[in-house]
Amino acid sequence: NQRPLNATLSRQYDGTTTSAGSDLSSFDALQGGETLTLSGSGTVGDANVANGQAVTLGTLALVDGTGLASNYSLNSAGLNITERVLNSSGSKTYDANTDALAADITLSNLVSGESLNHSGTATISSANAGSYTITNLAGITIADGSGGTASNYTLTGGTHNFTVNPKVISLSGTRLYDATTDAVASDLTTISGLVGSETLNLSGTGSVTNANVASNKTVTLGTLALADDTGLAANYTLSGGTHQLTVNQRPL
């Protein structure tokens, strides 16, 4: 007679009660090292995370492997639904600390139509501008959201990336009329937007559109460049900043 088999299926939470043959984990009584697979699908009574849910077999059927399906019968099946692994990404502007706040982090790999709330503060390995990985998003906790139940999800094992972007800073300064359109670093003495008490050095030469006297003339950066001082230049950028030079009358 055919030998009856009990199948164990396993998959991550997907918001459905479907138990697909492709979720097969093991059979309990295959003989002599033989293998079989499953086709079709059945259902369980609850979509949420749980072990050993009884499967209504539906169209589940044995398929030949190294063994013949006709030598066996499918007696029963159970489905283990495990937590769905979440990924995340986030970013902030350089602020000289290693905090990665929940408000700056977005969760992904949620089941369509579901959302979760998350809170807390994760920690990155350096305060400096760059890309970081946060193992298991330690420091962040998840809670039920709109249509989403936190117990169906986990942050453990996911890919959690966080980026610190350079902070945009602005330059300003003054000089006397000199009949040129040069905006040299030594005239742009004010650097605005630096974090805390950090300082930077500036070198190079930019330009303004004309040589004449005027207030707050827009500076094209040219070769103007930042360099380390008490702060790191790599944590800042001139791109996108407001850079102005006032050209005053030259006394005669």
GROMACS .gro file of C-alpha atoms in nm:
model
  252
    1ASN     CA    1   0.000   0.000   0.000
    2GLN     CA    2   0.096   0.361  -0.043
    3ARG     CA    3   0.288   0.502   0.251
    4PRO     CA    4   0.108   0.808   0.403
    5LEU     CA    5   0.314   1.126   0.435
    6ASN     CA    6   0.274   1.428   0.653
    7ALA     CA    7   0.421   1.744   0.500
    8THR     CA    8   0.563   2.046   0.678
    9LEU     CA    9   0.553   2.374   0.488
   10SER     CA   10   0.727   2.693   0.594
   11ARG     CA   11   0.724   3.051   0.470
   12GLN     CA   12   0.743   3.409   0.588
   13TYR     CA   13   0.429   3.602   0.667
   14ASP     CA   14   0.272   3.738   0.348
   15GLY     CA   15  -0.073   3.848   0.465
   16THR     CA   16  -0.251   3.550   0.305
   17THR     CA   17  -0.372   3.207   0.417
   18THR     CA   18  -0.220   3.036   0.113
   19SER     CA   19  -0.002   2.729   0.163
   20ALA     CA   20   0.179   2.670  -0.164
   21GLY     CA   21   0.349   2.344  -0.256
   22SER     CA   22   0.663   2.545  -0.322
   23ASP     CA   23   0.675   2.623   0.053
   24LEU     CA   24   0.753   2.255   0.127
   25SER     CA   25   1.006   2.212   0.405
   26SER     CA   26   1.000   1.839   0.472
   27PHE     CA   27   0.810   1.509   0.467
   28ASP     CA   28   0.804   1.285   0.772
   29ALA     CA   29   0.828   0.934   0.624
   30LEU     CA   30   1.007   0.917   0.291
   31GLN     CA   31   1.189   0.588   0.248
   32GLY     CA   32   1.544   0.502   0.152
   33GLY     CA   33   1.659   0.857   0.095
   34GLU     CA   34   1.393   0.919  -0.171
   35THR     CA   35   1.270   1.272  -0.241
   36LEU     CA   36   0.936   1.415  -0.354
   37THR     CA   37   0.802   1.765  -0.413
   38LEU     CA   38   0.460   1.926  -0.385
   39SER     CA   39   0.247   2.108  -0.641
   40GLY     CA   40  -0.070   2.310  -0.600
   41SER     CA   41  -0.179   2.496  -0.289
   42GLY     CA   42  -0.393   2.466   0.021
   43THR     CA   43  -0.504   2.708   0.291
   44VAL     CA   44  -0.477   2.766   0.664
   45GLY     CA   45  -0.726   2.934   0.891
   46ASP     CA   46  -0.512   3.230   1.000
   47ALA     CA   47  -0.273   3.450   0.805
   48ASN     CA   48  -0.069   3.553   1.110
   49VAL     CA   49   0.263   3.416   1.234
   50ALA     CA   50   0.219   3.075   1.399
   51ASN     CA   51   0.371   2.726   1.393
   52GLY     CA   52   0.199   2.407   1.288
   53GLN     CA   53  -0.121   2.547   1.144
   54ALA     CA   54  -0.332   2.267   0.992
   55VAL     CA   55  -0.355   2.295   0.615
   56THR     CA   56  -0.669   2.228   0.418
   57LEU     CA   57  -0.502   2.037   0.137
   58GLY     CA   58  -0.691   2.192  -0.155
   59THR     CA   59  -0.494   2.113  -0.472
   60LEU     CA   60  -0.174   2.008  -0.294
   61ALA     CA   61  -0.039   1.694  -0.460
   62LEU     CA   62   0.274   1.482  -0.446
   63VAL     CA   63   0.516   1.506  -0.739
   64ASP     CA   64   0.789   1.258  -0.837
   65GLY     CA   65   1.139   1.330  -0.721
   66THR     CA   66   1.397   1.057  -0.688
   67GLY     CA   67   1.103   0.858  -0.554
   68LEU     CA   68   0.766   0.790  -0.720
   69ALA     CA   69   0.469   0.989  -0.595
   70SER     CA   70   0.245   0.687  -0.664
   71ASN     CA   71   0.419   0.501  -0.382
   72TYR     CA   72   0.297   0.758  -0.128
   73SER     CA   73  -0.019   0.942  -0.027
   74LEU     CA   74  -0.044   1.291   0.123
   75ASN     CA   75  -0.204   1.239   0.462
   76SER     CA   76  -0.178   1.591   0.608
   77ALA     CA   77   0.018   1.913   0.599
   78GLY     CA   78   0.109   2.180   0.851
   79LEU     CA   79   0.232   2.533   0.781
   80ASN     CA   80   0.482   2.730   0.987
   81ILE     CA   81   0.441   3.102   0.921
   82THR     CA   82   0.750   3.291   1.035
   83GLU     CA   83   0.805   3.663   1.084
   84ARG     CA   84   0.857   3.865   0.768
   85VAL     CA   85   1.204   4.020   0.761
   86LEU     CA   86   1.198   4.397   0.718
   87ASN     CA   87   1.461   4.609   0.547
   88SER     CA   88   1.516   4.980   0.600
   89SER     CA   89   1.692   5.282   0.459
   90GLY     CA   90   1.744   5.627   0.600
   91SER     CA   91   1.944   5.943   0.577
   92LYS     CA   92   2.019   6.268   0.754
   93THR     CA   93   2.237   6.572   0.709
   94TYR     CA   94   2.566   6.573   0.898
   95ASP     CA   95   2.506   6.691   1.255
   96ALA     CA   96   2.823   6.568   1.433
   97ASN     CA   97   2.648   6.284   1.619
   98THR     CA   98   2.596   5.913   1.558
   99ASP     CA   99   2.219   5.911   1.607
  100ALA     CA  100   1.992   5.758   1.344
  101LEU     CA  101   1.645   5.865   1.450
  102ALA     CA  102   1.335   5.662   1.368
  103ALA     CA  103   1.192   5.970   1.194
  104ASP     CA  104   1.479   5.953   0.942
  105ILE     CA  105   1.430   5.581   0.870
  106THR     CA  106   1.185   5.417   0.627
  107LEU     CA  107   1.087   5.050   0.661
  108SER     CA  108   1.048   4.832   0.351
  109ASN     CA  109   0.943   4.478   0.255
  110LEU     CA  110   0.606   4.524   0.424
  111VAL     CA  111   0.309   4.334   0.283
  112SER     CA  112   0.122   4.555   0.036
  113GLY     CA  113  -0.134   4.773   0.212
  114GLU     CA  114   0.017   4.726   0.556
  115SER     CA  115   0.219   4.974   0.757
  116LEU     CA  116   0.392   4.973   1.093
  117ASN     CA  117   0.497   5.241   1.336
  118HIS     CA  118   0.856   5.253   1.452
  119SER     CA  119   1.034   5.450   1.720
  120GLY     CA  120   1.364   5.489   1.899
  121THR     CA  121   1.717   5.579   1.800
  122ALA     CA  122   1.972   5.358   1.627
  123THR     CA  123   2.345   5.426   1.627
  124ILE     CA  124   2.583   5.443   1.334
  125SER     CA  125   2.953   5.373   1.364
  126SER     CA  126   3.069   5.727   1.286
  127ALA     CA  127   2.925   6.077   1.285
  128ASN     CA  128   3.094   6.163   0.955
  129ALA     CA  129   2.930   6.181   0.614
  130GLY     CA  130   2.914   5.837   0.452
  131SER     CA  131   2.710   5.519   0.414
  132TYR     CA  132   2.654   5.285   0.706
  133THR     CA  133   2.492   4.951   0.790
  134ILE     CA  134   2.303   4.912   1.118
  135THR     CA  135   2.297   4.548   1.229
  136ASN     CA  136   1.936   4.439   1.292
  137LEU     CA  137   1.847   4.809   1.323
  138ALA     CA  138   1.934   4.792   1.691
  139GLY     CA  139   1.770   5.070   1.892
  140ILE     CA  140   1.457   5.088   1.674
  141THR     CA  141   1.137   4.909   1.777
  142ILE     CA  142   0.830   4.836   1.567
  143ALA     CA  143   0.465   4.861   1.673
  144ASP     CA  144   0.127   4.792   1.514
  145GLY     CA  145   0.031   5.035   1.240
  146SER     CA  146  -0.241   5.073   0.981
  147GLY     CA  147  -0.336   4.717   0.889
  148GLY     CA  148   0.001   4.585   1.004
  149THR     CA  149   0.068   4.378   1.317
  150ALA     CA  150   0.418   4.411   1.456
  151SER     CA  151   0.433   4.046   1.571
  152ASN     CA  152   0.420   3.940   1.204
  153TYR     CA  153   0.748   4.119   1.130
  154THR     CA  154   1.107   4.132   1.248
  155LEU     CA  155   1.400   4.367   1.194
  156THR     CA  156   1.650   4.088   1.264
  157GLY     CA  157   1.828   3.965   0.955
  158GLY     CA  158   1.721   4.254   0.733
  159THR     CA  159   1.939   4.494   0.538
  160HIS     CA  160   1.945   4.829   0.716
  161ASN     CA  161   2.133   5.111   0.544
  162PHE     CA  162   2.176   5.468   0.662
  163THR     CA  163   2.345   5.759   0.487
  164VAL     CA  164   2.485   6.078   0.636
  165ASN     CA  165   2.487   6.350   0.370
  166PRO     CA  166   2.727   6.646   0.373
  167LYS     CA  167   2.582   6.965   0.519
  168VAL     CA  168   2.533   7.255   0.281
  169ILE     CA  169   2.716   7.569   0.390
  170SER     CA  170   2.725   7.924   0.258
  171LEU     CA  171   2.999   8.183   0.207
  172SER     CA  172   2.991   8.560   0.237
  173GLY     CA  173   3.238   8.843   0.255
  174THR     CA  174   3.338   9.191   0.139
  175ARG     CA  175   3.620   9.363  -0.043
  176LEU     CA  176   3.699   9.695  -0.203
  177TYR     CA  177   3.645   9.757  -0.572
  178ASP     CA  178   3.951   9.636  -0.767
  179ALA     CA  179   3.823   9.635  -1.127
  180THR     CA  180   3.814   9.249  -1.134
  181THR     CA  181   3.536   8.994  -1.097
  182ASP     CA  182   3.743   8.781  -0.861
  183ALA     CA  183   3.596   8.646  -0.536
  184VAL     CA  184   3.903   8.511  -0.360
  185ALA     CA  185   3.888   8.288  -0.055
  186SER     CA  186   4.052   8.546   0.169
  187ASP     CA  187   3.764   8.788   0.103
  188LEU     CA  188   3.494   8.530   0.184
  189THR     CA  189   3.560   8.532   0.555
  190THR     CA  190   3.222   8.413   0.682
  191ILE     CA  191   3.125   8.047   0.650
  192SER     CA  192   2.764   7.994   0.759
  193GLY     CA  193   2.595   7.668   0.855
  194LEU     CA  194   2.884   7.491   1.028
  195VAL     CA  195   2.787   7.252   1.308
  196GLY     CA  196   2.861   7.367   1.661
  197SER     CA  197   3.202   7.529   1.696
  198GLU     CA  198   3.358   7.353   1.397
  199THR     CA  199   3.571   7.558   1.159
  200LEU     CA  200   3.695   7.503   0.804
  201ASN     CA  201   3.954   7.658   0.578
  202LEU     CA  202   3.874   7.794   0.231
  203SER     CA  203   4.102   7.824  -0.070
  204GLY     CA  204   4.074   7.913  -0.438
  205THR     CA  205   3.896   8.183  -0.635
  206GLY     CA  206   3.539   8.227  -0.748
  207SER     CA  207   3.385   8.507  -0.949
  208VAL     CA  208   3.099   8.755  -0.966
  209THR     CA  209   2.923   8.868  -1.283
  210ASN     CA  210   3.080   9.214  -1.299
  211ALA     CA  211   3.347   9.419  -1.126
  212ASN     CA  212   3.130   9.707  -1.007
  213VAL     CA  213   3.028   9.806  -0.656
  214ALA     CA  214   2.716   9.628  -0.526
  215SER     CA  215   2.590   9.439  -0.223
  216ASN     CA  216   2.545   9.062  -0.200
  217LYS     CA  217   2.667   8.975  -0.548
  218THR     CA  218   2.622   8.604  -0.626
  219VAL     CA  219   2.950   8.414  -0.631
  220THR     CA  220   3.019   8.139  -0.886
  221LEU     CA  221   3.239   7.889  -0.703
  222GLY     CA  222   3.516   7.842  -0.960
  223THR     CA  223   3.810   7.684  -0.776
  224LEU     CA  224   3.683   7.766  -0.427
  225ALA     CA  225   3.729   7.458  -0.211
  226LEU     CA  226   3.695   7.358   0.153
  227ALA     CA  227   3.975   7.211   0.363
  228ASP     CA  228   3.989   7.057   0.709
  229ASP     CA  229   4.033   7.268   1.018
  230THR     CA  230   3.865   7.170   1.347
  231GLY     CA  231   3.593   7.022   1.126
  232LEU     CA  232   3.630   6.782   0.832
  233ALA     CA  233   3.572   6.929   0.489
  234ALA     CA  234   3.417   6.601   0.372
  235ASN     CA  235   3.124   6.662   0.608
  236TYR     CA  236   3.026   6.977   0.423
  237THR     CA  237   2.951   7.093   0.071
  238LEU     CA  238   2.941   7.431  -0.102
  239SER     CA  239   2.702   7.299  -0.368
  240GLY     CA  240   2.355   7.437  -0.311
  241GLY     CA  241   2.469   7.709  -0.072
  242THR     CA  242   2.414   8.082  -0.096
  243HIS     CA  243   2.748   8.250  -0.173
  244GLN     CA  244   2.766   8.628  -0.180
  245LEU     CA  245   3.030   8.897  -0.206
  246THR     CA  246   2.976   9.266  -0.136
  247VAL     CA  247   3.203   9.501  -0.335
  248ASN     CA  248   3.245   9.836  -0.159
  249GLN     CA  249   3.360  10.170  -0.300
  250ARG     CA  250   3.732  10.217  -0.301
  251PRO     CA  251   3.841  10.532  -0.110
  252LEU     CA  252   4.066  10.770  -0.300
   0.00000   0.00000   0.00000
